[in-house]
PDB file of N, CA and C in Angstrom:
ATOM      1  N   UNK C 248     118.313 107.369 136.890  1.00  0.00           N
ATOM      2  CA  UNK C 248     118.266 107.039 135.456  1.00  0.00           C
ATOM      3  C   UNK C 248     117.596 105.682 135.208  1.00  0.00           C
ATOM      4  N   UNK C 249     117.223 105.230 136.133  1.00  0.00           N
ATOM      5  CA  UNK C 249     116.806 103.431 136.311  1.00  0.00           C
ATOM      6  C   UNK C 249     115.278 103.795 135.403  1.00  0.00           C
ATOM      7  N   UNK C 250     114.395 104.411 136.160  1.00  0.00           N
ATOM      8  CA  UNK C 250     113.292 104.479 135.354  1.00  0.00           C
ATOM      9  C   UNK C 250     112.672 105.169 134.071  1.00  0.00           C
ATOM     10  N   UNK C 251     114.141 105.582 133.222  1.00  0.00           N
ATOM     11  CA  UNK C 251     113.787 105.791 131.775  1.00  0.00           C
ATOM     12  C   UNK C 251     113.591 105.396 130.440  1.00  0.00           C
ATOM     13  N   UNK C 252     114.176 104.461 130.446  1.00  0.00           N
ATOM     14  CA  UNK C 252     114.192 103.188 129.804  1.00  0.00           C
ATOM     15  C   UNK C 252     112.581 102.640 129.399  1.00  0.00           C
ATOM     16  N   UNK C 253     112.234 102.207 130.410  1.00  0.00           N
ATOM     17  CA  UNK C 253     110.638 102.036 130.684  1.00  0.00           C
ATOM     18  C   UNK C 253     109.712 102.924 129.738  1.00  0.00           C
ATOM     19  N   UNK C 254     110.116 104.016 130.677  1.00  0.00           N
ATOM     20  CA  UNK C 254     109.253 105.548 129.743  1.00  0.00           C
ATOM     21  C   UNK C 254     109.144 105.720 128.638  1.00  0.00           C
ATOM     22  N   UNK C 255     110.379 105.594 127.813  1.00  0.00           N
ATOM     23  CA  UNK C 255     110.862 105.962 126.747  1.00  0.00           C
ATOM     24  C   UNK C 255     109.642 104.971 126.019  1.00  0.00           C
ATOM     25  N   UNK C 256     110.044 103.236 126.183  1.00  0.00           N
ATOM     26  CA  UNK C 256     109.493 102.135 125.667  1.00  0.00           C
ATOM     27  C   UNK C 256     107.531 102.260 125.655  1.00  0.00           C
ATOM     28  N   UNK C 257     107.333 103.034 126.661  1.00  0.00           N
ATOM     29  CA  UNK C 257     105.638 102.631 127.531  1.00  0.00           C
ATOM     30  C   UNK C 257     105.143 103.943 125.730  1.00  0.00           C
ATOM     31  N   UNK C 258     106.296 105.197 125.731  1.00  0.00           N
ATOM     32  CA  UNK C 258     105.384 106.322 124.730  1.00  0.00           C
ATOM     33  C   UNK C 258     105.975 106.240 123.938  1.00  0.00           C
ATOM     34  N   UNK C 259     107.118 105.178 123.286  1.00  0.00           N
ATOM     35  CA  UNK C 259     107.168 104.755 122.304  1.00  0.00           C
ATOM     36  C   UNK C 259     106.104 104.106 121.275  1.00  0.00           C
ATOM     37  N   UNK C 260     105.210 103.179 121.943  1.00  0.00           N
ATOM     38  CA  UNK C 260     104.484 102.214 121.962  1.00  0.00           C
ATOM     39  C   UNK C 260     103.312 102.988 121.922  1.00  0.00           C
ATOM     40  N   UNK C 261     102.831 103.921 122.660  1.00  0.00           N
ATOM     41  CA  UNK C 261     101.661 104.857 122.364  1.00  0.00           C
ATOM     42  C   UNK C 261     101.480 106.002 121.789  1.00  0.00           C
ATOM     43  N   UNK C 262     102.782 106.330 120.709  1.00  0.00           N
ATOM     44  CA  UNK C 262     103.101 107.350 119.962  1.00  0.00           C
ATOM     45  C   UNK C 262     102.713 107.256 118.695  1.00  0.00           C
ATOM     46  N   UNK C 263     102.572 105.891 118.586  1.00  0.00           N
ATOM     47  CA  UNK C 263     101.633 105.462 116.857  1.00  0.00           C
ATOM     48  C   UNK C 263     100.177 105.769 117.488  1.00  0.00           C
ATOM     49  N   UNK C 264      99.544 105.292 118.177  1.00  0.00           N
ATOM     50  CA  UNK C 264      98.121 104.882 118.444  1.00  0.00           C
ATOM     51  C   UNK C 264      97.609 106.443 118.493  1.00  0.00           C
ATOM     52  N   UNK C 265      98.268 107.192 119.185  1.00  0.00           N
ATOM     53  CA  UNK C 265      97.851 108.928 119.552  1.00  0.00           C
ATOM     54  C   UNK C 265      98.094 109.856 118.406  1.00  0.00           C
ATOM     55  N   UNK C 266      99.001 109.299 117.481  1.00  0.00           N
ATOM     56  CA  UNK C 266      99.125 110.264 116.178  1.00  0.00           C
ATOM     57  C   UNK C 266      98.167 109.871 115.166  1.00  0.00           C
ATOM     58  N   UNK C 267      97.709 108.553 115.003  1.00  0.00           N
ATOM     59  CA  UNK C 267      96.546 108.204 114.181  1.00  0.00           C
ATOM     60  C   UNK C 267      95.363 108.566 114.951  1.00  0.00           C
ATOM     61  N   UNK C 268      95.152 108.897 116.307  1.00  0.00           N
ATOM     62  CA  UNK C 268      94.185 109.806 116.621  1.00  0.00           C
ATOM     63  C   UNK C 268      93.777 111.154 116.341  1.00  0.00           C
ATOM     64  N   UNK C 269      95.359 111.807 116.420  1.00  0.00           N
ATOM     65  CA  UNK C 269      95.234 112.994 116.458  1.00  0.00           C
ATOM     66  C   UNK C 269      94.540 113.020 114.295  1.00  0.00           C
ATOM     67  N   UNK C 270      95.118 111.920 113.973  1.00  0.00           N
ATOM     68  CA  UNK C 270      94.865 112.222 112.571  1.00  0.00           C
ATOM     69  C   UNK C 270      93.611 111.782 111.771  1.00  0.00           C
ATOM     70  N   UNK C 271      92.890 110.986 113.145  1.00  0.00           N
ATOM     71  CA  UNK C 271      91.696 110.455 112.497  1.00  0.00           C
ATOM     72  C   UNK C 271      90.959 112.195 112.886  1.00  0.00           C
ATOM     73  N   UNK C 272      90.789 112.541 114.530  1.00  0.00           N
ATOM     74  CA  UNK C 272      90.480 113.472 114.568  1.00  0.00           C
ATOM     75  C   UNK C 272      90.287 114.827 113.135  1.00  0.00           C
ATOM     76  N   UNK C 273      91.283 114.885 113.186  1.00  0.00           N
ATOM     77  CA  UNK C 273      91.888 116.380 111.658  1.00  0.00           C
ATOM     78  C   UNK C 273      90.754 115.889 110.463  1.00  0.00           C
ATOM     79  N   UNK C 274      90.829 114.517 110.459  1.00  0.00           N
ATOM     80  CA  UNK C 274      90.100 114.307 109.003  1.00  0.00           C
ATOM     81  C   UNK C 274      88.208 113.956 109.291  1.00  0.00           C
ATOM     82  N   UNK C 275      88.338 114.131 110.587  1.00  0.00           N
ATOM     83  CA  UNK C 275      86.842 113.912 111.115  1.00  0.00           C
ATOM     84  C   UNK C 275      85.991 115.798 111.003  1.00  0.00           C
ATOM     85  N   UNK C 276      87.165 116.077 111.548  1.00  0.00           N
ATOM     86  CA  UNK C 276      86.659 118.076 111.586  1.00  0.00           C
ATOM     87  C   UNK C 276      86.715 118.703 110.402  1.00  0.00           C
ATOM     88  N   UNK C 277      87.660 118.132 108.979  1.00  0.00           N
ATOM     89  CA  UNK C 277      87.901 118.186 107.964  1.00  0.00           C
ATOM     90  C   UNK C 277      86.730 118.115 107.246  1.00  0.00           C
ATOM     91  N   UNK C 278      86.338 116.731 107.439  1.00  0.00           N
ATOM     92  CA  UNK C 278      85.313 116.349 106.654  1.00  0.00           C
ATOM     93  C   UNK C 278      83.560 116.882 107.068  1.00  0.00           C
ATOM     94  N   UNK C 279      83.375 117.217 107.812  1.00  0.00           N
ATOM     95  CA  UNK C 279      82.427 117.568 108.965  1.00  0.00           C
ATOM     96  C   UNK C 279      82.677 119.188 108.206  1.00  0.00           C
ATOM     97  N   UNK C 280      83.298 120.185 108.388  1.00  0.00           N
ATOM     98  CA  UNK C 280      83.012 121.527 107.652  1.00  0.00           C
ATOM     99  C   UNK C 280      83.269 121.278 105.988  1.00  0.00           C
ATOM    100  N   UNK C 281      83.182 120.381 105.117  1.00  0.00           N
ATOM    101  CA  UNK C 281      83.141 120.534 104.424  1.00  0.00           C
ATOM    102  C   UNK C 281      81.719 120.114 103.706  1.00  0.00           C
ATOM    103  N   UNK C 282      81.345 118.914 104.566  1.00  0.00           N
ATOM    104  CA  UNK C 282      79.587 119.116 104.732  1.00  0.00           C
ATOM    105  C   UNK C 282      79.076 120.082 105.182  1.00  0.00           C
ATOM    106  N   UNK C 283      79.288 121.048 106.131  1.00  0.00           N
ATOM    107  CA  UNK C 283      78.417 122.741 106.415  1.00  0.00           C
ATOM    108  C   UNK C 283      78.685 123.628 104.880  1.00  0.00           C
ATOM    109  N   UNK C 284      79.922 123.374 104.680  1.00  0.00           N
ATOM    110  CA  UNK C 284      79.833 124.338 103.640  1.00  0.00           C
ATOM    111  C   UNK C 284      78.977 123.902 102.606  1.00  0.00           C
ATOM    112  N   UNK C 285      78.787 122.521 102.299  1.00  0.00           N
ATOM    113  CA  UNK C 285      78.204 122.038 100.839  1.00  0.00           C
ATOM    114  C   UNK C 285      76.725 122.181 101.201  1.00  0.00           C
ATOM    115  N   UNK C 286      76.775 121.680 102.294  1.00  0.00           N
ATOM    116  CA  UNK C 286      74.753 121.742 102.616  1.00  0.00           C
ATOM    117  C   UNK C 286      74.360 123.462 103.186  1.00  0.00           C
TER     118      UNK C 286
END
């Protein structure tokens, strides 16, 4: 149980940075077919 603590803290800490990825991503593919459709 010694090394969970750690874990928890290390993807705590990289759980903001990867969800504003995943969300820049969504609004990058978002925006990207909505230029195919308009042009």
């Amino acid at each position: 149980m010694i090394g969970i603590e750690p874990t928890i803290k290390v993807l705590q800490t990289h759980a903001l940075p990867l969800g504003y990825t995943a969300i820049f991503i969504k609004l990058s593919a978002f925006l990207l077919w909505q230029l195919e459709k308009l042009g």
